Amino acid sequence: MKTLRAWALLCLLFYFVMPLHAYEERDLLQRSVDVATLKSVLQEDQKWVPYPSYSDRAAWDLFLGEYKDEYIRRGEKKLDYEWKVVKATDYIEFERSGNRRIMEDPFGSNNGAIADLLMAELAEGKGRFIDQLINGVFQSCEMTSWALSAHLTAQHSKRSLPDYKEHVIDLTAGDLGSLLSWTYYFFHSEFDKVNPVISGRLRHELQERILDTYMNEDRFWWMAFNYKPGMLVNNWNPWCNFNVLQCFLLLENDKEKLSKAVYRTMVSVDKFINYTHSDGACEEGPSYWGHAAGKMYDYLQLLYDGTGGKISLFDQPIIKNMGEYIARSYVGNGWVVNFADASAKGGGDAPIIYRYGKAVGSDVMMQYAAYLSNLSAKKNLSSGRDIFRTLQSLLYAKEMEEVEPSYHAPAYTWYPETQFCYMTNKAGFFLATKGGYNNESHNHNDAGSFSLYLNTTPVFIDAGVGTYTRQTFSNERYTIWTMQSNYHNLPIINGIPQSFGSRYKATKVSFDPNRMTFTADIATAYSEEAGVNSWVRSYTLNKNKGELKIKDSFSLRERKEPDQINFLTWGKVDVSSAGIIRIEVNGEKVDLLYDKKQFTPSVETITLEDPRLSNVWGKEIYRLSLNAVKTAMSGTYVFTIKQNNK
């Protein structure tokens, strides 16, 4: 890695080239402290908690400030809440049809109600919400599992119906575990006034489902204790470990047991940091940043607090890089660069971006957070069932309000290891390109693809992903059109699209900031059947004018079918003039110029029936296909996208 770093420094001066992903055993957390030292610095008896006790009403009034009444109003809406039963057939439906929501919706509704009631009682402090909170706690304790039907395949049975003989820690089991741990911390004395069995049962369930399960199991893939090259370590790792850490710090007062548990989480989270490129980009996209780098920050902040500030990674460059990715990937007007399963709309959660930025000393993040916050007239500091984030947002709310809001997309941002590149110019173009490989977390087969925005409006797009079903995370994933390279801004070579797998990747990926050119050979993203020796695609953005040149230089071993170059867009499309495709989206106009002697155009209308897609793009999007007239074995295609000011 020293060689790579030296090369990276040299490239900063002129020409940027870096290799693909490699797991690096940094082990930053484990190397920061041993178990004995950790035991000595852990705060005892929840002294690390920076919030008032439930009985300190004056302190809660001061802490909540102007938000107090809003939390009470939210809780009042749940005073008559009818707790929902998740039926056995709701779990089984995942196996039958792939439907996840039939189980997830009632479960999520219950968990949200618990969070609202908890915050309302902390805000008011009169006991008005206690009975309903007890109902929610009791309902949760009676459930066989806190995991989602889609995740219960981690059981030994591999089935989606909860098995009473074992427990699974997944994202929601952890979320509910941490929510109920905060409930126990704040209200166990109040519950005891009603009946001590309530607190006793809750504490027992948390011990058995979360604490004991975490310490006794190595088999959950997200733990990554048995990491081997090629394994995936994604947002599940920091997310689940963050929840587990909360449970231990809030419940476990035996320092011997606590230190072993906390260190175990450190070993696991190190795997996620090791897996992440030093450039800090989130290969899962901005929508997942809050669950990936954002949850890692929550974990690190909790670890910092729980050790009195003695354990901290906030001075590590990779941690800062991981944070600033969320600001760099923002295009404007609510649009973000949405590679992988990310949505094209978002921007991130302002309070967590601010806190993360403050921790790592990033003005970029803090000012961006203030900018995002100012976009909304109504401030909402609720993070739903994530009570830690809600309370932390309140803790730092006044600080964030005092920060000067600012957001400016830089001329370029280059992630040489993850192989993402963003470029902007004076004409209002924002270009996002990628290399990468076709086994990234939440992967789409999209090595070499791009998105183009004009004055923050997406013109050439990545559709994103539809509502999750059983097929989304199964061997049927690439039967879904949104996952296929056919429906990204990429060529179909010899009738063959890109393939899934780590060996299908972009090579010779480079970025020249002087020419504003991103280049990648995407030949190896296609199978042998495509018969391609090389397919070098380059994107060159004019620094001053609204113009992007896309160049494909190719060489084939054999020719079976004419090439098809695809572009995905939305808005109005006009292919009536040979050599020009006119596109207008929300008043922004561009022309796609191509050689009419080389290609004939066609337009496919893609009807969007899935609300996760239609809520972003409307009822339909379009695939523009330029179909090659000739079947040359080698050659060059050039496409120019120009702003149309007429």
XYZ file of C-alpha atoms in Angstrom:
646
model
C 0.000 0.000 0.000
C 2.983 2.347 0.495
C 3.623 2.131 -3.239
C 0.016 3.014 -3.962
C 0.131 6.010 -1.653
C 3.326 7.282 -3.261
C 1.766 6.872 -6.670
C -1.359 8.695 -5.516
C 0.729 11.649 -4.351
C 2.491 11.776 -7.705
C -0.842 11.627 -9.518
C -2.120 14.644 -7.619
C 0.342 16.688 -9.617
C -0.856 15.611 -13.030
C -2.573 12.353 -13.977
C -4.786 10.327 -11.644
C -4.749 6.529 -11.914
C -5.495 4.003 -9.145
C -6.217 0.271 -8.927
C -9.409 -1.409 -7.805
C -10.565 -2.391 -4.350
C -8.259 -4.114 -1.889
C -9.086 -4.931 1.743
C -6.501 -3.214 3.950
C -5.943 -4.482 7.478
C -5.791 -1.113 9.175
C -7.495 -2.394 12.352
C -7.600 1.171 13.639
C -9.863 0.433 16.594
C -8.016 -2.651 17.818
C -4.679 -0.887 17.550
C -5.934 2.069 19.559
C -6.426 0.120 22.794
C -6.195 -3.364 24.338
C -8.926 -5.009 26.406
C -7.284 -4.179 29.741
C -6.952 -0.493 28.903
C -10.461 -0.445 27.509
C -11.776 -1.831 30.784
C -10.064 0.973 32.686
C -11.527 3.783 30.572
C -15.115 2.578 30.165
C -17.575 4.804 32.000
C -19.462 2.992 34.739
C -23.198 2.890 35.428
C -24.229 4.887 32.351
C -22.365 8.008 33.501
C -21.552 8.645 29.851
C -25.194 9.451 29.046
C -25.345 13.219 28.342
C -29.113 13.558 28.822
C -31.136 14.380 31.961
C -32.754 11.689 34.054
C -36.486 11.289 33.474
C -37.345 12.912 36.805
C -35.374 16.116 36.111
C -38.203 18.048 34.500
C -36.480 21.435 34.439
C -33.511 19.916 32.622
C -35.779 18.282 30.030
C -37.614 21.544 29.426
C -34.282 23.224 28.794
C -32.956 20.359 26.682
C -36.005 20.129 24.408
C -36.634 23.868 24.183
C -38.914 24.818 21.312
C -39.289 21.172 20.238
C -41.028 20.029 23.440
C -44.605 20.584 22.266
C -43.984 18.849 18.942
C -42.831 15.652 20.670
C -45.888 15.739 22.927
C -48.199 16.199 19.930
C -46.602 13.243 18.152
C -47.092 11.084 21.233
C -50.719 12.160 21.679
C -51.486 10.713 18.264
C -50.411 7.323 19.638
C -52.451 7.369 22.862
C -55.205 5.402 21.121
C -52.857 3.438 18.883
C -54.000 -0.123 18.206
C -50.946 -2.343 18.435
C -50.640 -4.438 15.327
C -50.139 -8.190 15.278
C -47.634 -9.535 12.784
C -49.265 -12.793 11.750
C -47.464 -16.013 10.919
C -48.708 -15.777 7.342
C -47.200 -12.283 7.076
C -43.779 -13.859 7.634
C -44.514 -16.803 5.348
C -45.625 -14.462 2.533
C -41.981 -13.598 1.895
C -41.397 -17.180 0.787
C -44.636 -17.388 -1.158
C -44.562 -14.192 -3.207
C -41.421 -12.282 -2.231
C -43.533 -9.590 -0.509
C -41.626 -8.082 2.424
C -43.895 -5.154 3.203
C -46.808 -7.234 4.492
C -44.671 -8.118 7.510
C -42.516 -4.990 7.697
C -45.279 -2.371 7.693
C -47.147 -3.384 10.875
C -43.872 -4.155 12.653
C -42.423 -0.776 11.699
C -45.617 0.985 12.721
C -45.410 -0.528 16.214
C -41.764 0.424 16.620
C -42.450 3.983 15.483
C -45.256 4.252 18.034
C -42.913 3.161 20.846
C -40.409 5.837 19.836
C -43.079 8.564 19.704
C -44.486 7.578 23.099
C -41.012 7.478 24.633
C -40.137 10.965 23.438
C -43.553 12.325 24.428
C -43.197 11.049 27.984
C -39.671 12.457 28.260
C -41.060 15.786 27.054
C -44.129 15.959 29.301
C -43.117 13.870 32.309
C -46.586 13.387 33.779
C -46.996 9.652 33.212
C -49.714 10.149 30.597
C -47.922 8.002 28.004
C -46.618 5.275 30.338
C -49.472 2.787 29.933
C -49.308 2.865 26.142
C -45.533 2.588 26.313
C -45.954 -0.498 28.487
C -48.338 -1.920 25.899
C -45.713 -1.434 23.206
C -42.985 -2.982 25.327
C -45.159 -5.959 26.227
C -46.176 -6.442 22.592
C -42.524 -6.481 21.551
C -41.525 -8.943 24.268
C -44.278 -11.321 23.140
C -42.927 -11.460 19.584
C -40.912 -14.557 18.709
C -38.332 -12.479 16.804
C -37.452 -8.829 16.181
C -35.891 -9.616 12.793
C -37.551 -9.044 9.429
C -38.979 -11.931 7.431
C -36.508 -11.146 4.634
C -33.606 -11.579 7.061
C -34.752 -14.679 8.927
C -33.004 -16.857 6.365
C -30.073 -16.407 8.773
C -31.834 -19.010 10.922
C -30.608 -22.564 10.694
C -33.919 -23.476 9.063
C -33.310 -20.891 6.285
C -37.041 -20.146 6.471
C -38.852 -16.807 6.876
C -41.029 -17.825 9.857
C -39.355 -17.064 13.225
C -37.973 -20.116 15.003
C -38.465 -19.909 18.781
C -35.276 -21.916 19.371
C -32.864 -19.210 18.202
C -32.424 -15.471 17.859
C -31.202 -13.455 14.884
C -29.696 -9.977 15.122
C -30.460 -8.082 11.935
C -30.989 -4.380 11.265
C -34.405 -4.126 12.881
C -33.712 -6.514 15.750
C -30.822 -4.231 16.591
C -32.895 -1.084 16.091
C -35.664 -2.352 18.361
C -33.109 -3.639 20.845
C -31.502 -0.204 21.173
C -34.905 1.539 21.290
C -36.058 -0.751 24.096
C -32.728 -0.354 25.885
C -33.309 3.403 26.021
C -36.872 2.702 27.151
C -35.523 0.548 29.976
C -32.870 3.117 30.900
C -35.309 6.022 31.213
C -38.435 4.272 32.489
C -37.693 1.022 34.315
C -38.399 2.687 37.661
C -41.716 4.037 36.361
C -42.620 0.602 35.007
C -41.816 -0.931 38.414
C -44.452 1.318 39.996
C -47.019 -0.387 37.793
C -45.594 -3.900 37.999
C -41.940 -4.983 38.341
C -42.561 -7.861 35.923
C -42.606 -5.379 33.026
C -39.029 -4.184 33.519
C -37.886 -7.657 34.468
C -39.325 -9.157 31.306
C -37.882 -6.401 29.127
C -34.416 -6.740 30.646
C -34.561 -10.519 30.185
C -35.526 -10.258 26.522
C -32.779 -7.746 25.783
C -30.215 -9.961 27.491
C -31.268 -13.065 25.604
C -32.004 -11.584 22.165
C -29.167 -9.047 21.903
C -26.441 -9.298 24.558
C -26.112 -13.075 24.803
C -26.741 -13.671 21.115
C -24.032 -11.205 20.110
C -21.466 -12.737 22.454
C -22.280 -16.350 21.579
C -22.682 -16.180 17.804
C -20.094 -15.725 15.059
C -22.278 -16.852 12.174
C -24.012 -13.616 11.195
C -22.373 -12.494 7.962
C -22.345 -8.809 8.941
C -20.050 -9.474 11.891
C -17.263 -10.378 9.422
C -15.229 -12.048 12.174
C -14.235 -14.732 9.692
C -13.480 -12.327 6.858
C -11.953 -13.801 3.720
C -10.904 -11.937 0.558
C -13.876 -11.234 -1.663
C -16.395 -11.140 1.186
C -18.787 -8.203 1.325
C -18.769 -5.883 4.354
C -21.416 -3.208 3.977
C -23.694 -0.915 6.004
C -25.049 -3.829 8.042
C -21.769 -4.003 9.940
C -21.631 -0.532 11.537
C -25.428 -0.374 11.780
C -25.801 -3.618 13.739
C -22.698 -3.035 15.845
C -23.869 0.473 16.720
C -27.144 -0.952 18.021
C -25.407 -3.708 19.951
C -22.989 -1.204 21.512
C -25.913 0.909 22.712
C -27.521 -2.100 24.352
C -24.340 -3.067 26.190
C -23.502 0.449 27.339
C -27.052 1.030 28.579
C -27.599 -2.344 30.249
C -24.350 -4.051 31.236
C -22.732 -2.839 34.477
C -20.246 -5.661 34.964
C -17.045 -4.038 33.620
C -15.420 -7.369 32.839
C -18.330 -8.422 30.636
C -18.758 -4.931 29.229
C -15.130 -4.541 28.171
C -15.160 -7.897 26.377
C -18.359 -7.011 24.573
C -17.223 -3.540 23.545
C -13.904 -4.874 22.287
C -15.756 -7.506 20.283
C -17.724 -4.748 18.539
C -14.448 -2.936 17.832
C -12.997 -6.020 16.136
C -16.111 -6.272 13.984
C -16.325 -2.590 13.010
C -12.647 -2.666 12.069
C -13.661 -5.042 9.270
C -15.939 -2.378 7.788
C -13.265 0.310 7.992
C -10.721 -2.101 6.510
C -13.096 -2.869 3.644
C -13.692 0.785 2.831
C -11.319 2.492 0.422
C -9.090 5.147 1.911
C -10.681 7.669 -0.479
C -13.849 7.301 1.635
C -16.462 6.937 -1.114
C -19.582 4.937 -0.312
C -19.992 2.360 -3.078
C -23.613 1.903 -1.962
C -24.478 5.485 -2.906
C -25.705 8.552 -0.972
C -28.965 6.933 0.150
C -26.925 4.411 2.098
C -24.380 6.857 3.485
C -26.481 7.432 6.599
C -26.620 3.678 7.192
C -22.964 3.052 6.324
C -20.540 5.881 7.145
C -23.281 7.601 9.155
C -23.839 4.579 11.396
C -20.085 4.136 11.698
C -19.910 7.723 12.959
C -22.722 7.019 15.464
C -20.790 3.975 16.637
C -17.547 5.945 16.985
C -19.309 8.784 18.803
C -20.933 6.350 21.217
C -17.576 4.643 21.778
C -15.977 8.061 22.361
C -18.657 8.996 24.896
C -18.636 5.610 26.601
C -14.862 5.828 27.173
C -14.797 9.460 28.256
C -13.162 10.447 24.970
C -10.242 8.057 25.434
C -10.958 6.073 22.259
C -11.294 8.162 19.124
C -10.686 7.716 15.399
C -11.883 11.189 14.483
C -8.370 12.304 13.543
C -7.988 9.540 10.954
C -8.092 10.812 7.316
C -10.200 7.883 6.106
C -12.923 8.724 8.643
C -13.046 12.322 7.441
C -13.074 11.212 3.794
C -15.987 8.894 4.486
C -17.906 11.786 5.974
C -17.277 14.344 3.250
C -18.467 11.950 0.533
C -22.078 12.872 1.319
C -21.462 16.547 0.556
C -19.414 15.840 -2.570
C -22.187 13.639 -4.016
C -24.827 16.354 -3.786
C -25.777 17.872 -7.140
C -28.294 20.450 -5.939
C -32.025 21.046 -5.590
C -32.431 17.728 -3.793
C -30.674 15.621 -6.447
C -27.705 13.371 -5.691
C -25.415 11.033 -7.631
C -27.264 7.743 -7.296
C -25.056 4.864 -8.316
C -26.062 1.384 -7.045
C -29.368 1.075 -5.156
C -29.382 4.708 -4.087
C -32.305 6.989 -4.860
C -31.660 9.998 -7.095
C -33.233 12.297 -4.505
C -31.988 12.979 -1.014
C -28.988 14.821 0.315
C -28.637 13.288 3.726
C -29.785 13.983 7.267
C -28.542 17.445 8.237
C -28.116 16.879 12.001
C -25.958 13.770 11.627
C -23.891 15.388 8.861
C -23.275 18.332 11.179
C -22.283 16.159 14.150
C -20.012 14.016 12.001
C -18.450 17.147 10.505
C -17.828 18.634 13.920
C -16.217 15.430 15.161
C -13.752 15.241 12.253
C -13.231 18.997 11.879
C -14.867 19.348 8.456
C -16.204 22.797 7.610
C -17.456 21.311 4.338
C -19.788 18.972 6.208
C -20.925 21.450 8.851
C -21.732 24.173 6.312
C -23.423 21.656 4.018
C -25.541 20.446 6.950
C -26.602 24.019 7.692
C -27.422 24.462 4.001
C -29.622 21.350 4.004
C -31.317 22.443 7.211
C -32.148 25.836 5.713
C -33.907 24.183 2.760
C -36.733 23.122 5.065
C -38.921 25.712 6.760
C -40.065 23.199 9.381
C -37.342 21.683 11.520
C -37.908 18.031 12.449
C -35.435 16.494 14.851
C -37.073 13.088 15.114
C -35.166 10.089 13.754
C -38.045 7.704 14.371
C -37.044 4.542 16.188
C -33.391 5.676 16.324
C -33.568 7.391 19.712
C -29.806 7.954 19.853
C -29.936 10.100 16.712
C -33.004 11.975 17.940
C -31.361 12.839 21.251
C -28.040 13.705 19.618
C -29.808 15.990 17.133
C -31.392 17.855 20.050
C -28.058 18.051 21.836
C -26.408 19.849 18.900
C -29.409 21.698 17.450
C -28.478 25.201 18.620
C -24.882 24.800 17.463
C -25.959 23.846 13.954
C -28.287 26.834 13.726
C -25.317 29.166 14.267
C -23.288 27.758 11.341
C -23.202 29.746 8.098
C -24.909 27.614 5.422
C -22.841 26.997 2.320
C -22.675 24.532 -0.536
C -20.480 24.694 -3.631
C -19.818 21.756 -5.941
C -16.068 21.740 -6.651
C -14.693 21.617 -10.193
C -14.041 17.922 -9.686
C -13.996 15.220 -7.048
C -11.998 12.102 -7.806
C -12.202 8.889 -5.784
C -9.268 6.959 -7.292
C -9.809 3.685 -5.426
C -13.599 3.493 -5.603
C -13.353 4.944 -9.144
C -16.074 7.559 -8.867
C -15.453 10.889 -10.576
C -17.595 14.052 -10.471
C -16.931 17.044 -12.720
C -18.630 20.408 -13.051
C -18.224 23.325 -15.456
C -19.203 26.971 -15.772
C -22.156 26.154 -18.033
C -24.007 24.281 -15.280
C -23.067 20.712 -16.213
C -22.496 18.199 -13.411
C -21.085 14.924 -14.698
C -20.820 11.781 -12.584
C -18.875 8.804 -13.926
C -17.782 5.500 -12.466
C -15.489 2.568 -13.084
C -15.681 -0.065 -10.386
C -16.611 -3.715 -10.551
C -19.862 -5.643 -10.767
C -19.974 -7.044 -7.259
C -20.067 -3.846 -5.243
C -22.459 -3.574 -2.325
C -26.001 -3.080 -3.677
C -24.444 -3.646 -7.088
C -25.839 -2.738 -10.475
C -23.991 -3.926 -13.567
C -22.863 -0.414 -14.420
C -19.064 -0.263 -14.794
C -18.285 2.737 -16.989
C -21.721 4.360 -16.751
C -22.474 8.061 -16.197
C -25.154 10.528 -15.150
C -25.399 14.096 -16.428
C -27.165 17.041 -14.807
C -27.789 20.519 -16.204
C -28.390 23.313 -13.693
C -28.970 20.569 -11.077
C -31.625 18.835 -13.227
C -30.818 15.212 -14.133
C -30.918 14.681 -17.900
C -29.134 11.366 -18.482
C -30.035 9.266 -15.493
C -29.530 6.182 -13.381
C -33.055 4.922 -12.671
C -32.164 3.616 -9.221
C -33.956 0.668 -7.669
C -37.558 -0.343 -7.130
C -39.276 -1.572 -3.978
C -37.313 -4.361 -2.329
C -38.698 -7.872 -2.710
C -37.300 -11.371 -2.277
C -35.905 -11.155 -5.816
C -33.872 -8.016 -5.038
C -31.377 -9.893 -2.874
C -31.379 -13.322 -4.446
C -29.997 -15.117 -7.474
C -32.860 -13.493 -9.397
C -31.508 -9.978 -8.819
C -30.265 -9.460 -12.372
C -33.569 -10.444 -13.885
C -34.721 -7.019 -12.627
C -34.237 -4.410 -15.360
C -32.910 -1.672 -13.066
C -29.929 -3.890 -12.208
C -28.919 -4.625 -15.788
C -26.341 -2.726 -17.832
C -28.926 -2.765 -20.657
C -30.731 -0.044 -18.718
C -27.744 2.076 -17.821
C -25.841 4.489 -20.025
C -23.668 1.774 -21.538
C -23.156 -0.263 -24.715
C -24.511 -3.718 -25.474
C -21.617 -5.404 -27.244
C -22.310 -8.178 -29.760
C -25.768 -8.432 -28.210
C -24.258 -9.096 -24.776
C -24.747 -6.896 -21.667
C -22.353 -6.693 -18.716
C -22.135 -9.616 -16.313
C -22.343 -9.860 -12.542
C -19.292 -10.825 -10.498
C -16.091 -9.374 -9.072
C -14.057 -10.244 -12.159
C -16.354 -8.179 -14.366
C -14.891 -4.729 -13.911
C -13.442 -1.605 -15.413
C -9.662 -1.529 -15.910
C -7.106 1.164 -16.706
C -9.348 3.687 -14.970
C -7.921 7.198 -14.910
C -8.807 10.832 -14.503
C -6.935 13.782 -16.001
C -8.036 16.985 -14.220
C -6.255 19.198 -16.749
C -8.312 17.826 -19.630
C -11.302 16.994 -17.407
C -11.310 13.502 -18.873
C -12.334 10.255 -17.204
C -11.304 7.054 -18.995
C -11.982 3.357 -18.401
C -11.602 0.166 -20.370
C -14.874 -1.663 -19.749
C -14.145 -4.722 -21.906
C -13.633 -6.938 -18.851
C -17.069 -5.988 -17.518
C -18.459 -8.230 -20.265
C -18.290 -12.001 -20.511
C -16.131 -13.915 -23.002
C -19.255 -14.348 -25.103
C -19.136 -10.643 -25.986
C -15.871 -11.236 -27.851
C -14.361 -7.876 -26.899
C -10.628 -7.233 -26.578
C -10.921 -3.639 -25.426
C -13.616 -1.005 -25.111
C -12.135 2.231 -23.890
C -14.772 4.748 -22.956
C -13.791 8.331 -22.161
C -15.813 11.297 -20.936
C -14.426 14.777 -21.540
C -16.232 17.765 -20.052
C -15.640 21.190 -21.585
C -14.634 23.482 -18.724
C -16.429 26.525 -20.067
C -19.172 25.423 -22.453
C -22.162 23.155 -22.027
C -20.543 20.269 -23.875
C -19.654 16.684 -23.026
C -17.853 14.327 -25.417
C -18.209 10.589 -25.007
C -15.758 8.473 -26.965
C -15.818 4.686 -27.377
C -12.718 3.120 -28.938
C -13.138 -0.625 -29.390
C -11.539 -3.777 -30.688
C -13.367 -7.107 -30.972
C -12.228 -10.693 -31.435
C -15.341 -11.539 -33.421
C -18.467 -9.824 -34.608
C -21.871 -11.416 -33.986
C -24.315 -8.532 -33.802
C -24.233 -4.747 -34.310
C -23.460 -2.660 -31.241
C -26.203 -0.879 -29.345
C -25.312 2.223 -27.317
C -27.929 3.014 -24.690
C -28.823 6.204 -22.861
C -31.484 6.531 -20.170
C -33.411 9.791 -19.829
C -36.756 11.331 -18.908
C -38.742 14.357 -20.039
C -39.407 15.027 -23.734
C -37.447 13.157 -26.414
C -37.341 14.006 -30.132
C -35.493 11.715 -32.578
C -37.021 13.134 -35.763
C -33.810 14.840 -36.971
C -31.098 12.471 -38.195
C -27.894 12.823 -36.182
C -29.565 14.734 -33.324
C -31.652 13.595 -30.382
C -33.290 16.543 -28.642
C -34.098 16.168 -24.964
C -35.945 18.587 -22.705
C -36.369 18.024 -18.974
C -38.079 20.608 -16.791
C -37.072 23.410 -19.150
C -33.456 22.277 -19.514
C -32.549 21.366 -23.097
C -29.685 19.331 -24.524
C -28.888 17.768 -27.895
C -27.257 14.370 -28.199
C -25.241 14.405 -31.420
C -24.228 11.187 -33.163
C -22.959 10.116 -36.592
C -26.069 9.403 -38.642
C -23.982 7.243 -40.978
C -23.058 4.967 -38.082
C -26.311 4.721 -36.134
C -30.082 4.658 -36.309
C -31.938 5.737 -33.159
C -34.836 4.079 -31.373
C -36.770 4.965 -28.228
C -38.200 2.527 -25.696
C -40.762 3.815 -23.203
C -40.396 2.268 -19.760
C -43.577 2.550 -17.712
C -42.879 2.994 -14.009
C -45.480 1.225 -11.913
C -43.315 0.923 -8.812
C -43.861 3.998 -6.592
C -40.246 3.947 -5.443
C -39.316 4.826 -9.026
C -42.361 6.814 -10.149
C -42.143 9.115 -7.114
C -38.772 10.229 -8.465
C -39.167 10.151 -12.257
C -42.884 10.251 -12.903
C -44.905 7.723 -14.881
C -42.261 6.816 -17.445
C -38.649 7.119 -18.518
C -36.999 6.370 -21.862
C -34.163 4.242 -23.133
C -32.546 5.854 -26.177
C -30.716 3.276 -28.250
C -28.248 4.103 -30.991
C -28.076 0.997 -33.128
C -24.926 0.564 -35.191
C -25.483 0.274 -38.952
C -22.129 -1.385 -39.641
C -20.509 -4.363 -37.945
C -16.876 -3.303 -37.747
C -14.375 -5.322 -35.714
C -12.723 -2.158 -34.445
C -13.349 1.523 -34.550
C -14.399 4.635 -32.670
C -17.776 6.091 -31.773
C -18.094 9.709 -30.685
C -21.178 11.216 -29.071
C -21.512 14.854 -28.077
C -24.020 16.208 -25.597
C -24.533 19.943 -25.981
C -26.625 22.409 -24.090
C -29.370 23.812 -26.321
C -30.037 27.456 -25.474
C -32.650 27.977 -28.175
